[in-house]
């Protein structure tokens, strides 16, 4: 995706002047806005009809009423403005370019709807510059309308429009051009994924692929590589109570398909798992791993060892087989996870215990023998009493006590990780 600068209206971050104040004065002075900023603001106000208001997209990464992107490939960003006015086509996308010392409106596209959903700027047709992929919401209906606009000769040209519930852009065939995938409802119970690719000088519909759930069940969408040189879209949806299933959409033998449905690819891939665990690049090798939960054996008489699980992470292979990657124990409530060595995985159980008189610890036990115990100490010091500090976050220290040389100190520090929170969704992985 091309690099996109963002201009937030009434913020002069992109247009700060080059004048300097004395060091003491600069500590208290408000930065002056440049002439470019005021020229753009004036051009926008002159172009907007009476009664119009700014209408920023409500979802996605680009949620500003005024955004910057290189629409014509001249290495200079144009300003793209989103506003709402009265009439049958109230939602306007408008492009402003700097001509000489002034900004002027050079193109616009009006459409129906109550608000903009979200917008992306990607290269679709291979010509210099970015295309605009934008969704418009129709009142409070679930279905929305997607528009793709190309910019050429100072005009926005509609390349396609279609109804959708969710949309994603990704270069699925790795040809340098982005494809557009729409998720929407169908006549059947489950939803469908619809792919549009640049072909024969137009953005043409490729084919549909079935989802495993209704589109209303979608909870998370990410893009990444399912295996080497094979980009894919990973759609996680709620599947029954407390479970999710991941559909993997990509190219199989040059055809857009759901790679995780056995009747489409002659594989039998199961991706049903605990609701809180999503696919991610757990080992940072550039491929997306899928998680499979494995129940751990309970310890007789230890209620806290019941319902404990580890996660087996694997990559899906082109023939539908699974390549083993990591085995982890995730403690979501405490915010950490541990990569488990292969030599310690068989017969492992986990129980909760009290350590250092008051702190909660997690003991990893095999065949009745405690291998090591992890704990988090708030405002405490892990030094002494056999406890070794692994990491710290704020005033919390994470420590381990190793028994019977089950791990080396260096190995324990290498295996311990914090659970990351996705800044877009607020969810963990």
Coordinates of C-alpha atoms in Angstrom, one line a residue:
X1 CA 0.0 0.0 0.0
X2 CA 1.3 3.5 -0.8
X3 CA 2.4 5.7 2.0
X4 CA -0.5 8.0 3.0
X5 CA -0.1 11.2 5.0
X6 CA -3.0 12.3 7.2
X7 CA -4.1 15.9 7.7
X8 CA -6.5 16.4 10.6
X9 CA -8.7 19.4 10.1
X10 CA -7.7 22.4 12.3
X11 CA -4.3 20.8 13.0
X12 CA -1.4 22.4 11.2
X13 CA 1.0 19.4 11.6
X14 CA 1.6 19.1 7.9
X15 CA 1.8 22.8 7.3
X16 CA 3.8 24.3 10.2
X17 CA 5.7 27.4 9.2
X18 CA 9.4 27.5 9.1
X19 CA 9.9 30.6 11.3
X20 CA 11.7 30.1 14.6
X21 CA 11.3 31.8 18.0
X22 CA 13.9 32.4 20.6
X23 CA 14.4 29.3 22.7
X24 CA 12.6 30.7 25.8
X25 CA 9.7 32.0 23.8
X26 CA 9.3 28.7 21.9
X27 CA 8.4 27.0 25.2
X28 CA 5.2 29.0 25.5
X29 CA 4.3 30.0 21.9
X30 CA 1.6 28.2 19.9
X31 CA 3.1 27.1 16.5
X32 CA 2.0 29.4 13.7
X33 CA 0.0 27.9 10.9
X34 CA 1.5 28.3 7.4
X35 CA 0.0 30.0 4.5
X36 CA -0.6 26.6 2.8
X37 CA -2.8 25.6 5.7
X38 CA -5.0 28.7 5.4
X39 CA -5.1 28.4 1.6
X40 CA -6.4 24.9 1.8
X41 CA -8.9 25.7 4.5
X42 CA -10.2 28.6 2.5
X43 CA -10.5 26.5 -0.7
X44 CA -12.5 23.8 1.2
X45 CA -14.8 26.4 2.7
X46 CA -15.4 28.0 -0.7
X47 CA -16.2 24.6 -2.3
X48 CA -18.5 23.3 0.4
X49 CA -22.2 24.2 -0.2
X50 CA -24.2 26.1 2.4
X51 CA -25.2 23.9 5.3
X52 CA -22.6 21.3 4.5
X53 CA -20.6 19.7 7.3
X54 CA -17.5 17.7 7.5
X55 CA -18.2 14.0 7.5
X56 CA -15.2 11.9 8.5
X57 CA -15.3 8.1 7.9
X58 CA -16.4 6.3 11.1
X59 CA -14.3 3.1 10.8
X60 CA -10.8 2.0 9.7
X61 CA -7.5 3.7 10.1
X62 CA -8.4 6.9 8.1
X63 CA -10.9 8.7 10.2
X64 CA -10.2 12.4 9.4
X65 CA -12.5 14.7 7.4
X66 CA -9.4 15.9 5.4
X67 CA -6.8 13.3 4.4
X68 CA -3.7 13.4 2.1
X69 CA -2.8 10.9 -0.6
X70 CA -0.9 11.0 -3.9
X71 CA -3.7 10.5 -6.3
X72 CA -1.9 11.2 -9.6
X73 CA 1.5 9.7 -8.9
X74 CA 3.5 13.0 -9.0
X75 CA 5.0 12.3 -5.5
X76 CA 2.9 15.2 -4.2
X77 CA -0.1 14.6 -2.0
X78 CA -3.5 15.9 -2.9
X79 CA -6.1 16.7 -0.2
X80 CA -9.2 14.5 -0.1
X81 CA -12.1 16.0 1.8
X82 CA -15.3 14.2 3.0
X83 CA -18.4 16.2 3.7
X84 CA -22.2 15.8 3.9
X85 CA -24.8 18.2 2.6
X86 CA -28.5 18.1 1.7
X87 CA -30.1 16.5 -1.3
X88 CA -30.5 13.0 -2.8
X89 CA -26.7 12.5 -3.0
X90 CA -25.5 14.1 0.2
X91 CA -22.1 12.4 0.7
X92 CA -19.2 14.0 -1.2
X93 CA -15.6 13.0 -1.8
X94 CA -13.7 16.0 -3.1
X95 CA -10.0 16.3 -4.3
X96 CA -8.0 19.5 -3.8
X97 CA -4.6 20.1 -5.5
X98 CA -2.1 22.9 -5.0
X99 CA -1.8 24.9 -8.2
X100 CA 0.8 27.6 -7.9
X101 CA 0.3 29.2 -4.5
X102 CA -3.4 28.2 -4.1
X103 CA -5.4 25.0 -3.5
X104 CA -8.2 24.4 -5.9
X105 CA -11.0 21.8 -6.0
X106 CA -10.2 19.6 -9.1
X107 CA -12.6 16.7 -8.8
X108 CA -15.5 15.4 -6.7
X109 CA -17.9 12.5 -6.5
X110 CA -21.3 12.6 -4.8
X111 CA -23.2 9.6 -3.5
X112 CA -26.2 8.5 -1.4
X113 CA -26.0 7.6 2.3
X114 CA -26.0 8.8 5.8
X115 CA -22.2 8.6 6.6
X116 CA -18.9 7.3 5.3
X117 CA -17.9 3.9 6.6
X118 CA -14.1 3.7 6.0
X119 CA -11.7 4.5 3.2
X120 CA -8.4 3.1 1.9
X121 CA -6.0 4.4 -0.7
X122 CA -4.4 1.6 -2.8
X123 CA -3.0 1.0 -6.3
X124 CA -5.5 -1.1 -8.3
X125 CA -5.1 -0.4 -12.0
X126 CA -1.3 -0.1 -12.3
X127 CA -1.4 3.6 -13.3
X128 CA 0.5 6.2 -11.3
X129 CA -1.3 7.2 -8.1
X130 CA -3.7 5.7 -5.7
X131 CA -7.3 4.7 -6.1
X132 CA -9.9 5.6 -3.5
X133 CA -11.9 2.7 -2.0
X134 CA -14.7 4.1 0.2
X135 CA -17.8 2.8 1.7
X136 CA -21.0 4.7 2.3
X137 CA -23.5 3.7 4.9
X138 CA -27.2 3.8 4.0
X139 CA -29.1 5.0 7.1
X140 CA -28.9 2.3 9.8
X141 CA -29.0 -0.6 7.5
X142 CA -26.4 -3.4 7.8
X143 CA -25.6 -3.4 4.1
X144 CA -23.4 -0.6 2.8
X145 CA -22.3 0.5 -0.6
X146 CA -18.7 0.4 -1.7
X147 CA -17.3 2.7 -4.4
X148 CA -13.9 2.5 -6.1
X149 CA -12.7 5.7 -7.8
X150 CA -9.7 6.3 -10.0
X151 CA -8.2 9.7 -10.5
X152 CA -7.1 10.8 -14.0
X153 CA -7.2 14.0 -16.0
X154 CA -8.5 15.9 -12.9
X155 CA -11.6 13.7 -12.6
X156 CA -12.8 10.9 -10.3
X157 CA -14.1 8.0 -12.3
X158 CA -16.2 5.3 -10.7
X159 CA -14.5 1.9 -11.3
X160 CA -17.1 -0.2 -9.5
X161 CA -19.8 -0.1 -6.9
X162 CA -21.4 -3.0 -4.9
X163 CA -23.2 -3.7 -1.6
X164 CA -21.2 -5.1 1.2
X165 CA -21.1 -5.7 5.0
X166 CA -17.3 -5.7 5.3
X167 CA -14.6 -4.9 2.7
X168 CA -10.9 -5.6 2.6
X169 CA -8.1 -4.8 0.1
X170 CA -5.1 -7.1 -0.4
X171 CA -2.7 -8.1 -3.2
X172 CA -3.8 -11.7 -3.2
X173 CA -2.0 -12.8 -6.3
X174 CA 1.2 -10.9 -5.5
X175 CA 1.2 -8.9 -8.8
X176 CA 1.7 -5.5 -7.2
X177 CA -2.0 -4.5 -7.6
X178 CA -4.6 -4.6 -4.8
X179 CA -7.7 -6.7 -5.1
X180 CA -11.0 -5.8 -3.4
X181 CA -12.9 -8.4 -1.4
X182 CA -16.4 -7.9 -0.2
X183 CA -18.2 -9.9 2.5
X184 CA -21.9 -9.8 2.4
X185 CA -25.0 -11.9 3.0
X186 CA -26.4 -14.4 0.6
X187 CA -29.6 -16.4 0.0
X188 CA -28.0 -19.2 2.1
X189 CA -27.5 -19.0 5.8
X190 CA -23.8 -18.3 5.6
X191 CA -22.2 -15.2 4.0
X192 CA -20.0 -15.0 0.9
X193 CA -16.7 -13.4 0.0
X194 CA -16.7 -11.7 -3.4
X195 CA -13.4 -10.8 -5.1
X196 CA -12.8 -8.1 -7.7
X197 CA -9.5 -8.0 -9.5
X198 CA -8.0 -5.8 -12.2
X199 CA -8.3 -7.7 -15.4
X200 CA -8.6 -6.6 -19.1
X201 CA -8.5 -2.9 -18.2
X202 CA -11.3 -3.1 -15.7
X203 CA -12.0 -4.0 -12.1
X204 CA -13.8 -7.2 -12.8
X205 CA -15.7 -9.6 -10.4
X206 CA -13.7 -12.8 -10.1
X207 CA -15.8 -15.3 -8.2
X208 CA -17.4 -15.9 -4.9
X209 CA -16.2 -18.1 -2.0
X210 CA -18.5 -19.3 0.8
X211 CA -18.0 -18.3 4.4
X212 CA -18.4 -20.7 7.3
X213 CA -20.7 -18.4 9.2
X214 CA -23.2 -15.6 8.5
X215 CA -21.5 -12.3 7.8
X216 CA -23.0 -10.8 10.9
X217 CA -20.8 -13.1 13.0
X218 CA -17.5 -11.6 11.7
X219 CA -15.4 -10.4 14.6
X220 CA -11.9 -9.7 13.2
X221 CA -10.2 -9.4 9.8
X222 CA -6.5 -9.4 9.2
X223 CA -4.3 -9.8 6.1
X224 CA -1.0 -11.7 5.9
X225 CA 0.7 -14.7 4.2
X226 CA -0.7 -18.1 4.8
X227 CA 2.4 -19.7 3.3
X228 CA 5.4 -18.4 1.4
X229 CA 4.5 -15.9 -1.3
X230 CA 0.8 -16.5 -0.7
X231 CA -1.1 -13.5 0.7
X232 CA -4.5 -14.2 2.3
X233 CA -7.3 -12.7 4.2
X234 CA -8.1 -14.2 7.6
X235 CA -11.7 -13.6 8.7
X236 CA -12.5 -14.7 12.3
X237 CA -16.2 -15.1 13.1
X238 CA -18.1 -16.2 16.1
X239 CA -19.1 -19.8 15.9
X240 CA -21.5 -21.0 18.6
X241 CA -21.1 -20.0 22.2
X242 CA -17.5 -19.1 23.1
X243 CA -16.0 -20.3 19.9
X244 CA -14.7 -18.7 16.7
X245 CA -13.8 -20.1 13.3
X246 CA -11.4 -18.6 10.8
X247 CA -12.0 -18.5 7.1
X248 CA -8.8 -18.0 5.0
X249 CA -9.5 -16.4 1.6
X250 CA -6.7 -16.5 -1.0
X251 CA -5.7 -17.9 -4.4
X252 CA -5.6 -21.6 -5.0
X253 CA -4.3 -22.6 -8.5
X254 CA -5.0 -19.0 -9.6
X255 CA -8.6 -19.1 -8.4
X256 CA -10.0 -17.1 -5.4
X257 CA -11.3 -19.5 -2.8
X258 CA -11.8 -20.3 0.8
X259 CA -8.6 -22.1 1.6
X260 CA -10.0 -23.5 4.9
X261 CA -13.1 -25.2 3.5
X262 CA -12.4 -28.8 2.6
X263 CA -14.9 -29.0 -0.3
X264 CA -13.2 -26.1 -2.1
X265 CA -9.6 -27.2 -1.7
X266 CA -9.8 -30.9 -1.0
X267 CA -8.4 -30.3 2.5
X268 CA -9.9 -30.8 5.9
X269 CA -8.7 -27.9 8.0
X270 CA -10.3 -27.2 11.4
X271 CA -9.8 -23.7 12.8
X272 CA -12.5 -23.7 15.4
X273 CA -11.1 -22.6 18.7
X274 CA -11.5 -20.5 21.9
X275 CA -13.2 -17.2 21.3
X276 CA -10.3 -15.1 22.7
X277 CA -7.5 -16.7 20.5
X278 CA -7.0 -15.2 17.1
X279 CA -4.6 -16.1 14.3
X280 CA -1.5 -14.0 14.3
X281 CA 2.2 -14.2 13.4
X282 CA 3.2 -15.6 16.8
X283 CA 6.8 -16.4 15.9
X284 CA 7.3 -13.3 13.6
X285 CA 8.4 -15.3 10.6
X286 CA 6.1 -13.4 8.2
X287 CA 3.5 -16.1 8.1
X288 CA 0.1 -16.1 9.9
X289 CA -0.2 -19.0 12.4
X290 CA -3.5 -20.6 13.3
X291 CA -4.2 -21.7 16.9
X292 CA -5.6 -25.0 18.1
X293 CA -6.4 -25.4 21.8
X294 CA -5.4 -28.5 23.6
X295 CA -6.8 -29.5 27.0
X296 CA -4.2 -30.2 29.7
X297 CA -4.7 -33.1 32.1
X298 CA -6.0 -32.1 35.5
X299 CA -4.1 -32.9 38.7
X300 CA -6.1 -35.1 41.0
X301 CA -7.4 -33.1 43.9
X302 CA -6.3 -29.7 42.4
X303 CA -9.4 -27.9 41.2
X304 CA -7.3 -25.0 39.8
X305 CA -5.7 -27.4 37.3
X306 CA -9.0 -28.1 35.6
X307 CA -9.9 -26.5 32.3
X308 CA -6.3 -25.5 31.6
X309 CA -5.2 -25.4 28.0
X310 CA -2.2 -24.8 25.8
X311 CA -2.2 -23.5 22.2
X312 CA -0.7 -25.4 19.4
X313 CA 0.2 -22.9 16.6
X314 CA 0.6 -24.1 13.1
X315 CA 0.8 -22.9 9.5
X316 CA -1.7 -24.2 6.9
X317 CA 0.2 -25.8 3.9
X318 CA -0.9 -25.7 0.2
X319 CA -2.0 -29.4 0.4
X320 CA -4.1 -28.8 3.5
X321 CA -1.6 -30.3 6.0
X322 CA -0.5 -28.4 9.1
X323 CA 3.1 -27.4 9.9
X324 CA 3.7 -27.3 13.6
X325 CA 5.2 -24.1 14.9
X326 CA 4.9 -23.2 18.6
X327 CA 3.2 -24.5 21.7
X328 CA 2.3 -21.8 24.2
X329 CA 0.5 -21.3 27.5
X330 CA -1.4 -18.0 27.3
X331 CA -2.5 -16.3 30.5
X332 CA -4.8 -13.6 29.2
X333 CA -5.9 -12.3 32.6
X334 CA -2.2 -11.7 33.6
X335 CA -1.1 -10.4 30.2
X336 CA 1.7 -12.9 29.4
X337 CA 2.3 -16.1 27.6
X338 CA 5.1 -18.7 27.7
X339 CA 6.5 -20.6 24.8
X340 CA 6.8 -24.2 25.9
X341 CA 9.9 -26.3 25.0
X342 CA 9.1 -29.5 23.2
X343 CA 10.8 -31.6 25.9
X344 CA 8.5 -30.3 28.6
X345 CA 5.2 -30.5 26.7
X346 CA 4.2 -34.2 27.3
X347 CA 2.2 -34.8 30.4
X348 CA 2.2 -31.1 31.4
X349 CA -0.4 -29.7 33.8
X350 CA -0.8 -26.2 35.2
X351 CA -2.2 -25.2 38.6
X352 CA -2.7 -22.0 40.5
X353 CA -0.9 -21.6 43.8
X354 CA 0.0 -18.9 46.3
X355 CA 3.6 -17.7 46.4
X356 CA 5.5 -15.3 48.5
X357 CA 2.7 -15.4 51.1
X358 CA 0.2 -13.5 49.0
X359 CA 0.9 -13.4 45.3
X360 CA -0.8 -15.7 42.8
X361 CA 1.5 -18.1 41.0
X362 CA 1.1 -20.6 38.1
X363 CA 2.9 -23.8 38.7
X364 CA 3.9 -26.0 35.7
X365 CA 3.8 -29.6 36.8
X366 CA 4.7 -32.9 35.1
X367 CA 4.2 -36.3 36.7
X368 CA 3.7 -34.7 40.1
X369 CA 6.9 -32.7 39.9
X370 CA 6.9 -28.9 39.7
X371 CA 9.1 -27.8 36.9
X372 CA 8.8 -24.0 37.5
X373 CA 6.4 -21.4 38.8
X374 CA 5.6 -18.0 37.4
X375 CA 4.2 -15.0 39.2
X376 CA 3.6 -11.2 38.9
X377 CA 4.7 -9.0 41.8
X378 CA 3.3 -5.5 42.0
X379 CA 5.7 -3.0 43.6
X380 CA 7.7 -5.9 44.9
X381 CA 11.2 -7.2 44.3
X382 CA 11.7 -10.7 42.9
X383 CA 15.3 -10.9 44.1
X384 CA 16.0 -13.6 46.7
X385 CA 14.0 -16.7 47.8
X386 CA 15.0 -18.4 44.5
X387 CA 12.9 -16.1 42.3
X388 CA 14.4 -14.7 39.1
X389 CA 13.1 -11.6 37.4
X390 CA 12.0 -12.3 33.8
X391 CA 10.7 -8.9 32.8
X392 CA 8.9 -5.8 34.1
X393 CA 6.1 -3.5 33.0
X394 CA 5.4 -0.4 35.0
X395 CA 5.6 -1.3 38.7
X396 CA 4.9 -5.0 38.0
X397 CA 7.7 -7.5 38.0
X398 CA 7.3 -11.0 36.4
X399 CA 9.4 -13.6 38.0
X400 CA 10.0 -17.4 37.8
X401 CA 11.3 -20.0 40.3
X402 CA 12.9 -22.9 38.5
X403 CA 12.9 -26.4 40.1
X404 CA 15.2 -29.3 39.3
X405 CA 17.0 -27.5 36.5
X406 CA 14.0 -27.8 34.3
X407 CA 15.0 -24.6 32.5
X408 CA 18.1 -22.4 32.4
X409 CA 17.6 -18.7 33.4
X410 CA 18.5 -17.6 29.9
X411 CA 15.9 -20.0 28.4
X412 CA 13.2 -18.9 30.8
X413 CA 13.7 -15.2 29.8
X414 CA 13.7 -16.2 26.1
X415 CA 10.4 -18.1 26.5
X416 CA 8.5 -15.4 28.4
X417 CA 6.5 -12.9 26.3
X418 CA 3.9 -10.2 26.9
X419 CA 0.5 -10.6 25.2
X420 CA 0.1 -7.8 22.7
X421 CA -3.1 -5.7 22.3
X422 CA -4.2 -4.9 18.8
X423 CA -4.6 -1.1 18.8
X424 CA -7.3 -1.2 16.1
X425 CA -9.6 -3.6 17.9
X426 CA -8.5 -3.6 21.5
X427 CA -8.3 -7.4 21.3
X428 CA -5.3 -9.6 22.3
X429 CA -3.1 -12.0 20.4

